[in-house]
Short mmCIF file of C-alpha atoms in Angstrom, two decimals:
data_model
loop_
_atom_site.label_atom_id
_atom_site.label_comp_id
_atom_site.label_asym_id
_atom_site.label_seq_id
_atom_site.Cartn_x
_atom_site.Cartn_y
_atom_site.Cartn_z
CA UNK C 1 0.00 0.00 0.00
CA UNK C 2 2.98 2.41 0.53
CA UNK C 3 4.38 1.56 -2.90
CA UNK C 4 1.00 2.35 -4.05
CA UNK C 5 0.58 6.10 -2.53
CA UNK C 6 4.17 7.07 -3.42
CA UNK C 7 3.46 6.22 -7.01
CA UNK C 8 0.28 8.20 -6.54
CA UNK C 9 2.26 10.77 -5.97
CA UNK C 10 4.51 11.01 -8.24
CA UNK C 11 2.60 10.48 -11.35
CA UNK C 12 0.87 13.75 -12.56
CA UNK C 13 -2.92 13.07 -12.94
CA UNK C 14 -3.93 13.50 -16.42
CA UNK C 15 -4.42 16.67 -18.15
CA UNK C 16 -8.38 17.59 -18.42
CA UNK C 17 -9.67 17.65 -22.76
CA UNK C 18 -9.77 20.61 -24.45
CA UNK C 19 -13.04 21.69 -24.27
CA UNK C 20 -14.87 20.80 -28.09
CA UNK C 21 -12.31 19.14 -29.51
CA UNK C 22 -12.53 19.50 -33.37
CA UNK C 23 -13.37 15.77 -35.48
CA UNK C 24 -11.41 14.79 -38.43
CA UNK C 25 -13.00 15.49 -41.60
CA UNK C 26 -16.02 17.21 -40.03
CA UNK C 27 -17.18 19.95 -42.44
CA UNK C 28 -19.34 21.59 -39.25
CA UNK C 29 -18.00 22.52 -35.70
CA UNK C 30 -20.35 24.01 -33.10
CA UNK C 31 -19.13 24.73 -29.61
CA UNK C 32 -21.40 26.66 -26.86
CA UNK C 33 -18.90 25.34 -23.75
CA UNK C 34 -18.85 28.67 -21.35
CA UNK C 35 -15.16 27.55 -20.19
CA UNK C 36 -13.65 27.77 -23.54
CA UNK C 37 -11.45 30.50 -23.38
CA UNK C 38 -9.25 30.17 -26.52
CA UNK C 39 -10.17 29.61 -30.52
CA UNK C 40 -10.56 26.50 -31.75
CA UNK C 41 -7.03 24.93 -33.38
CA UNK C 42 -6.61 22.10 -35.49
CA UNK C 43 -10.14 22.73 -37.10
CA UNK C 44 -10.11 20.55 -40.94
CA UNK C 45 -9.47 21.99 -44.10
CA UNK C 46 -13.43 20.60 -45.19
CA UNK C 47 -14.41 23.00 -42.65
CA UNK C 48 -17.59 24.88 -44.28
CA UNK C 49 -19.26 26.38 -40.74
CA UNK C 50 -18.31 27.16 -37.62
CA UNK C 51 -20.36 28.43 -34.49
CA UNK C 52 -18.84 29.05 -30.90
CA UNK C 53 -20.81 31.26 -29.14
CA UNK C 54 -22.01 31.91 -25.60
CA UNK C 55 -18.21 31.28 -24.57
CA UNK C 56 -15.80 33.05 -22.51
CA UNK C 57 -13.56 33.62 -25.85
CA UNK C 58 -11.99 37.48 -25.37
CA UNK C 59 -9.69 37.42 -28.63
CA UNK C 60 -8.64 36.05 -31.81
CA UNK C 61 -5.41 35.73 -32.87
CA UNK C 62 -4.89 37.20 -36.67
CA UNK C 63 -4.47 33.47 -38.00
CA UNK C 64 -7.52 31.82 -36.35
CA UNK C 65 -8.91 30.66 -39.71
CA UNK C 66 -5.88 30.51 -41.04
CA UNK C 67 -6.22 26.49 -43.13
CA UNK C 68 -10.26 26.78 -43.61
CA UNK C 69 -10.62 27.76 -47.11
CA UNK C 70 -13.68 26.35 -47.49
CA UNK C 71 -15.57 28.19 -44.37
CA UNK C 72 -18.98 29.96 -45.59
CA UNK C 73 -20.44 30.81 -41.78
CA UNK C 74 -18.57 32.33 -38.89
CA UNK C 75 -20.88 32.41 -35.79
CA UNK C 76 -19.37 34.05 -33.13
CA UNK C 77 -22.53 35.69 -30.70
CA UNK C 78 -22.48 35.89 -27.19
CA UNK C 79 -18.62 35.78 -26.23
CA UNK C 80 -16.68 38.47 -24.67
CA UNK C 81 -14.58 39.87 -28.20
CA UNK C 82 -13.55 43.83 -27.57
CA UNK C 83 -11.42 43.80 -31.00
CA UNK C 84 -10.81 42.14 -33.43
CA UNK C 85 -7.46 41.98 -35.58
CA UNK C 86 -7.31 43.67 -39.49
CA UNK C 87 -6.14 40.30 -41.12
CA UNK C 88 -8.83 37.61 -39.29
CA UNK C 89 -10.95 36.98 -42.39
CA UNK C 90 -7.88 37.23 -45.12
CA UNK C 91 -7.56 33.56 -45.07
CA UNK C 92 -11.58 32.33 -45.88
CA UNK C 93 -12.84 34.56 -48.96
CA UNK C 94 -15.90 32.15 -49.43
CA UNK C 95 -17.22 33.83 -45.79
CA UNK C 96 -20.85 34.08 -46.42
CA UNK C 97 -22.37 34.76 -43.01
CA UNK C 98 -20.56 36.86 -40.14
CA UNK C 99 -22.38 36.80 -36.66
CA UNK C 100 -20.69 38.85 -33.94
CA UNK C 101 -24.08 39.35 -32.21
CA UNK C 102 -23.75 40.44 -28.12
CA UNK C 103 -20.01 40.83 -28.33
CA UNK C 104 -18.00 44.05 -26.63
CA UNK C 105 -16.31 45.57 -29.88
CA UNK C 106 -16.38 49.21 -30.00
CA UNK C 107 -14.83 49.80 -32.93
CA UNK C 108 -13.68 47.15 -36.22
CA UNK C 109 -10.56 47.96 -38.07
CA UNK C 110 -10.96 49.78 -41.30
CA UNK C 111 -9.49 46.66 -43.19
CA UNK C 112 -11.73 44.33 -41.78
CA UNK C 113 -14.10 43.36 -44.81
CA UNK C 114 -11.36 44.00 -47.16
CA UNK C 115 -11.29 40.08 -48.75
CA UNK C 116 -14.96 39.14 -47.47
CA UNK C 117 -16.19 40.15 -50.95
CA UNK C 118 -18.77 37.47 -50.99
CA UNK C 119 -20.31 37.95 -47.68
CA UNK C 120 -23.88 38.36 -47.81
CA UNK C 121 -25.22 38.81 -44.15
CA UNK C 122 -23.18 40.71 -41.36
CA UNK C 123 -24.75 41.09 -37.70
CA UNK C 124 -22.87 43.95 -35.14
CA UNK C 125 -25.68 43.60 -32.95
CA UNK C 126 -25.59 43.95 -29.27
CA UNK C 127 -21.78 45.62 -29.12
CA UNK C 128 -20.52 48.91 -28.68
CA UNK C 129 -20.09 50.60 -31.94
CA UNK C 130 -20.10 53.75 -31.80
CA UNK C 131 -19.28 54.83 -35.30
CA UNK C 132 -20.14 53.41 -38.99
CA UNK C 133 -16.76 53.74 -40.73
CA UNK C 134 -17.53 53.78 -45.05
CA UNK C 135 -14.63 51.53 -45.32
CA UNK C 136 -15.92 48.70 -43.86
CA UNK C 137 -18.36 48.31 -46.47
CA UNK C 138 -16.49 49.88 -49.74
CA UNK C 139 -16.07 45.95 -50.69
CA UNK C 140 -19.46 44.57 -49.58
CA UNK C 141 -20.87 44.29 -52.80
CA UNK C 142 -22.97 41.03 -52.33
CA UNK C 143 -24.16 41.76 -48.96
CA UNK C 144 -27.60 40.98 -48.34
CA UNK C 145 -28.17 41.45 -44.65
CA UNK C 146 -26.98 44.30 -42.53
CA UNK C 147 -27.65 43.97 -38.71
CA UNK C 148 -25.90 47.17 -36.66
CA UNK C 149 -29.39 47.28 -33.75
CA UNK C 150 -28.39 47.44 -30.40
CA UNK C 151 -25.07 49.43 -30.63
CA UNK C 152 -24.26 53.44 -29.47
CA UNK C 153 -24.33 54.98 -33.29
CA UNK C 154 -25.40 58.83 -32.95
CA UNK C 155 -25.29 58.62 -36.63
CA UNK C 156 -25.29 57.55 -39.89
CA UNK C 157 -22.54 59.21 -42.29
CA UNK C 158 -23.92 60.19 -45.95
CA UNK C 159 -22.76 57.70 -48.62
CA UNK C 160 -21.63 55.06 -45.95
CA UNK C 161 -23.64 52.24 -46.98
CA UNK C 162 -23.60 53.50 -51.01
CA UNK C 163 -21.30 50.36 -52.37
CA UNK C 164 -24.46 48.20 -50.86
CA UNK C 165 -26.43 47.95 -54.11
CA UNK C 166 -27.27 44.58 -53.06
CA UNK C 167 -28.64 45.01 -49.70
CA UNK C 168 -32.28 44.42 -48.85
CA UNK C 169 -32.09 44.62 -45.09
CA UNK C 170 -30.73 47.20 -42.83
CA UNK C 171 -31.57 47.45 -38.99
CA UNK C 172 -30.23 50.55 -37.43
CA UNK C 173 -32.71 49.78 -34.77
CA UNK C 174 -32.22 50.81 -30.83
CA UNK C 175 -29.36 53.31 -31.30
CA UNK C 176 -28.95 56.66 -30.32
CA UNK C 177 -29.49 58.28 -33.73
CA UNK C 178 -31.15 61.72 -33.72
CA UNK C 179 -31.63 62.49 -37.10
CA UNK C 180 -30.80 61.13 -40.95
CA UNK C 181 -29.15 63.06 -43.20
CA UNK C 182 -30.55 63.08 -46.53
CA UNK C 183 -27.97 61.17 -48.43
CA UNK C 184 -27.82 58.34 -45.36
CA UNK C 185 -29.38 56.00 -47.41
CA UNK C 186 -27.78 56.64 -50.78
CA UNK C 187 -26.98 53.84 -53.15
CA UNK C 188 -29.45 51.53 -51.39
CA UNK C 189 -31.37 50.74 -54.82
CA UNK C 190 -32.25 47.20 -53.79
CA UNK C 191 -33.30 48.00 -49.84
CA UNK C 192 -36.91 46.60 -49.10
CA UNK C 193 -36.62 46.35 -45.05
CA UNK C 194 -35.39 49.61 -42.78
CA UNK C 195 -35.56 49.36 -39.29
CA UNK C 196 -35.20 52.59 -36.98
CA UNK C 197 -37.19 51.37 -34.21
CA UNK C 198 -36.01 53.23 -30.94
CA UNK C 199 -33.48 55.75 -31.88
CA UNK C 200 -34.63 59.03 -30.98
CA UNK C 201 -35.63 60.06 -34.41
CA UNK C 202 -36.70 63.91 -33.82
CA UNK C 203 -36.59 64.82 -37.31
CA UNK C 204 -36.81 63.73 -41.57
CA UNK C 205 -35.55 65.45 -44.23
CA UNK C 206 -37.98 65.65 -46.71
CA UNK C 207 -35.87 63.37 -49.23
CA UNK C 208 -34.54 60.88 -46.79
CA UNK C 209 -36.39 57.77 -48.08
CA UNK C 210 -35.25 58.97 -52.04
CA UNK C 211 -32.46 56.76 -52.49
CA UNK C 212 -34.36 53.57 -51.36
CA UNK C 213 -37.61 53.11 -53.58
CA UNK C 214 -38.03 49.54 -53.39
CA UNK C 215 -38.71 49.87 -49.87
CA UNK C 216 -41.29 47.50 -48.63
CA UNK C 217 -41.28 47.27 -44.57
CA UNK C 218 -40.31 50.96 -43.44
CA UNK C 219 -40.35 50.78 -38.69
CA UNK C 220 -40.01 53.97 -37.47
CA UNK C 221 -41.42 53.30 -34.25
CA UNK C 222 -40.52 54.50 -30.51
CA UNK C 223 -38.94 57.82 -31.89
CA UNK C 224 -39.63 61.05 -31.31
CA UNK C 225 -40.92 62.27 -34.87
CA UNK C 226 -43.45 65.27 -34.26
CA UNK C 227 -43.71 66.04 -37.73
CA UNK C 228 -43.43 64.19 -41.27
CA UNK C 229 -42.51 66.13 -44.00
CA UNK C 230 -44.96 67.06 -47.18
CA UNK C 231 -44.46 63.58 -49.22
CA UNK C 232 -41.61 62.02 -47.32
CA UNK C 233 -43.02 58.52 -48.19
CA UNK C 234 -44.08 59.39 -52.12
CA UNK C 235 -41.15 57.68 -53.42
CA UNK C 236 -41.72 54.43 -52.00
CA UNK C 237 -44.47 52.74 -54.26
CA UNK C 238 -44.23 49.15 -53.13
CA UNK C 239 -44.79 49.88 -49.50
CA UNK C 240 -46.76 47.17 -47.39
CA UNK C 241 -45.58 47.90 -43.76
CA UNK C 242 -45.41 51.45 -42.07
CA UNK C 243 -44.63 51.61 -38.36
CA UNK C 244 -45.12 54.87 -36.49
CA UNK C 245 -46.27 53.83 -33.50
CA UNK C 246 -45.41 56.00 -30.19
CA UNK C 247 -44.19 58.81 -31.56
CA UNK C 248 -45.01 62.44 -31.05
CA UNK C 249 -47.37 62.92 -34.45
CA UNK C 250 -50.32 65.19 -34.54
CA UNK C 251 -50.97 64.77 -38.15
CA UNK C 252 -50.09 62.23 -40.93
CA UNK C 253 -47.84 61.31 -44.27
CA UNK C 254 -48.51 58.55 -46.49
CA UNK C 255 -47.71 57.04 -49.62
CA UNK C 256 -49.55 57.08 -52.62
CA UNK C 257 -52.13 54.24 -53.05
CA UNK C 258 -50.76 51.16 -54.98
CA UNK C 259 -52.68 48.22 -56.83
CA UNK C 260 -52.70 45.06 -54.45
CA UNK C 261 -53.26 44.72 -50.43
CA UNK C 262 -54.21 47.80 -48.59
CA UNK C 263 -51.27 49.38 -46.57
CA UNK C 264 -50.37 47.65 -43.20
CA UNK C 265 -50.17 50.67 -40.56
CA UNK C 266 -49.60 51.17 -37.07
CA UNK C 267 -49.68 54.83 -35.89
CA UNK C 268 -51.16 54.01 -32.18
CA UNK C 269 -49.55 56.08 -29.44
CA UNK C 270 -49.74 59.18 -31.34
CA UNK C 271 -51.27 62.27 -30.26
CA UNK C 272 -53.72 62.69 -33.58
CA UNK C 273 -55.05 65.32 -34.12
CA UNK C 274 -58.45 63.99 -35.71
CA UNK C 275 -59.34 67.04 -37.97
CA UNK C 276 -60.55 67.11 -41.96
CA UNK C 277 -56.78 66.58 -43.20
CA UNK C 278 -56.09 63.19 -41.02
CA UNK C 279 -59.43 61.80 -41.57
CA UNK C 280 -59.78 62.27 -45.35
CA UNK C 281 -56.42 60.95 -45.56
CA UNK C 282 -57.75 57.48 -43.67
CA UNK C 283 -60.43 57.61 -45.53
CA UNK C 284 -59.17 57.50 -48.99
CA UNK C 285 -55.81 55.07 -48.46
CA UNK C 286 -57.80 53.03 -46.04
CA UNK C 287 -55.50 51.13 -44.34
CA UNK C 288 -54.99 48.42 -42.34
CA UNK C 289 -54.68 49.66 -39.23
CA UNK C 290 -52.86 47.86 -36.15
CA UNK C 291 -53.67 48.18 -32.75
CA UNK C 292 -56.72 50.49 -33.13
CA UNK C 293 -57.49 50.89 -29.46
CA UNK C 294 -54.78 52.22 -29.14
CA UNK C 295 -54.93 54.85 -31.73
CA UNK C 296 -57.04 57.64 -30.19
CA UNK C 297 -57.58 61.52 -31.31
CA UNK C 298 -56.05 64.14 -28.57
CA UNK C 299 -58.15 66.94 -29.94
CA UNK C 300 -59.82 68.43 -30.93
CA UNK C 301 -61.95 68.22 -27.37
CA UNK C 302 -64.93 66.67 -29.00
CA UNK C 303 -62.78 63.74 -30.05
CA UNK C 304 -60.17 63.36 -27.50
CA UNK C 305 -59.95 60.01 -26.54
CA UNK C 306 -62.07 58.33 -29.27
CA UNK C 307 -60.43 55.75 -31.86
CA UNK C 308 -59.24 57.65 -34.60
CA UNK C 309 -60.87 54.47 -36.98
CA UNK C 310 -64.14 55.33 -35.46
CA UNK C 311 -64.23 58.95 -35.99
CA UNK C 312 -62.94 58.68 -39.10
CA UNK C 313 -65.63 56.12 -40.20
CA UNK C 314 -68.22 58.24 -38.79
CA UNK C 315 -70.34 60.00 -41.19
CA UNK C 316 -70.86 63.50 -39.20
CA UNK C 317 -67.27 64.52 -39.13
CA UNK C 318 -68.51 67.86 -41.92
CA UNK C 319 -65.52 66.46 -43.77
#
């Protein structure tokens, strides 16, 4: 028994496994072990998608994809990344999907995106960003998808996103961003979903939706619009979803009636003012309107606190 315990002793117990260790061959690795601290090595070359999230992972060394040329998807949500170096993505220019969702970068480096030219969805969400830089996206050509909610932008530089002809979705929502400059949205030919929910919104210039005609779900809700300007929505003709809920707005904007389903809109939490202009409008685009109980007139006194649907329905309005 003495023999026994001093050879106890002496032999080192065995080192504990690397957390998610990678499989020969395997074209997939997925890895959600909160105790990983440290990238993945030894990942194979067949390597087409990889997803470790909800880790303790703080950084990536410049070569951590060095040997995956084949890797399409990146998923890399819910770890604790503050930056992230120039040349990570130089080594897989197949990258189709980027998610850096709930991360702590406040800032990328202007290089990043430089050899992702095939990416086609990109999600900042949840970080610290407090700046769009235009030369993250001057190679972005094929991007599809856009996610930047959830960060601290106070704004959104003219021309940034203009080498995104292909995009179609852009959330911007639950920033702090106070007001769009008219060329914001330039070059966004192809965009058919903006989000702006919860920004802060005071203001519109009167051509800030110009650039984007193919627009086809427009939020805007939770700002603090008080006014829309004289045909701010007239250039977007294929509109089927206008959010405007809980904002400041006394009277209304809308776009010009289309062939096909009647205009999905939500303006509840408004202060309306439920006078001829406002209800003729209703009347004649008659659209679908969300949440109607919660859509009431504030004046003028005879109204206040009626459902802007009713009144407008009613026949005794003298409008």
């Amino acid at each position: 028994p003495l023999l026994l315990l001093l050879l106890a002793l002496l032999v080192p117990p065995p080192c504990p496994a690397a957390p998610c260790p990678p499989r020969p061959n395997a074209t997939r690795f997925v890895c959600t072990e909160p105790t990983l601290s440290a990238f993945p090595a030894g990942l194979p070359p067949t390597t087409v998608a990889v997803s470790v999230e909800f880790t303790a992972l703080a950084g990536l060394p410049a070569a951590a994809l060095a040997g995956l040329p084949r890797l399409r998807e990146l998923h890399l949500a819910s770890n604790r990344l503050a930056a992230l170096p120039e040349p990570l993505l130089r080594p897989v220019p197949a990258l189709r999907v980027l998610d850096l969702t709930d991360n702590l970068l406040t800032d990328l480096p202007d290089g990043i995106f430089a050899t992702a030219r095939h990416l086609q969805h990109l999600v900042l969400r949840g970080n610290r960003l407090r700046a769009l830089r235009p030369a993250w996206f001057r190679h972005l050509l094929d991007l599809q998808w856009l996610d930047v909610a959830a960060n601290a932008l106070a704004e959104v530089p003219p021309q940034v996103f203009h080498p995104l002809w292909s995009l179609k979705s852009l959330d911007l929502s639950h920033n702090r961003v106070a007001s769009l400059a008219p060329a914001a949205l330039a070059g966004l030919r192809a965009l058919e979903r903006l989000d702006m929910e919860g920004n802060g919104l005071g203001t519109l210039a009167p051509a800030t939706f110009a650039p984007a005609p193919a627009l086809r779900l427009l939020f805007l809700q939770d700002n603090e619009l008080r006014v829309l300007p004289d045909g701010v929505f007239v250039p977007l003709r294929h509109l089927h979803v206008l959010d405007l809920a809980h904002n400041r707005l006394r009277a209304l904007e809308l776009p010009p009636p289309r062939p096909g389903p009647a205009l999905d809109l939500d303006i509840s939490g408004n202060p309306w003012a439920c006078e001829c202009p406002l209800l003729a409008l209703l009347r004649h685009a008659a659209p679908r309107l969300a949440a109607t109980r919660d859509t009431r007139c504030d004046s003028p006194p005879r109204y206040r606190g009626q459902e802007v649907a009713a009144v407008s329905q009613a026949g005794d309005t003298g409008c």
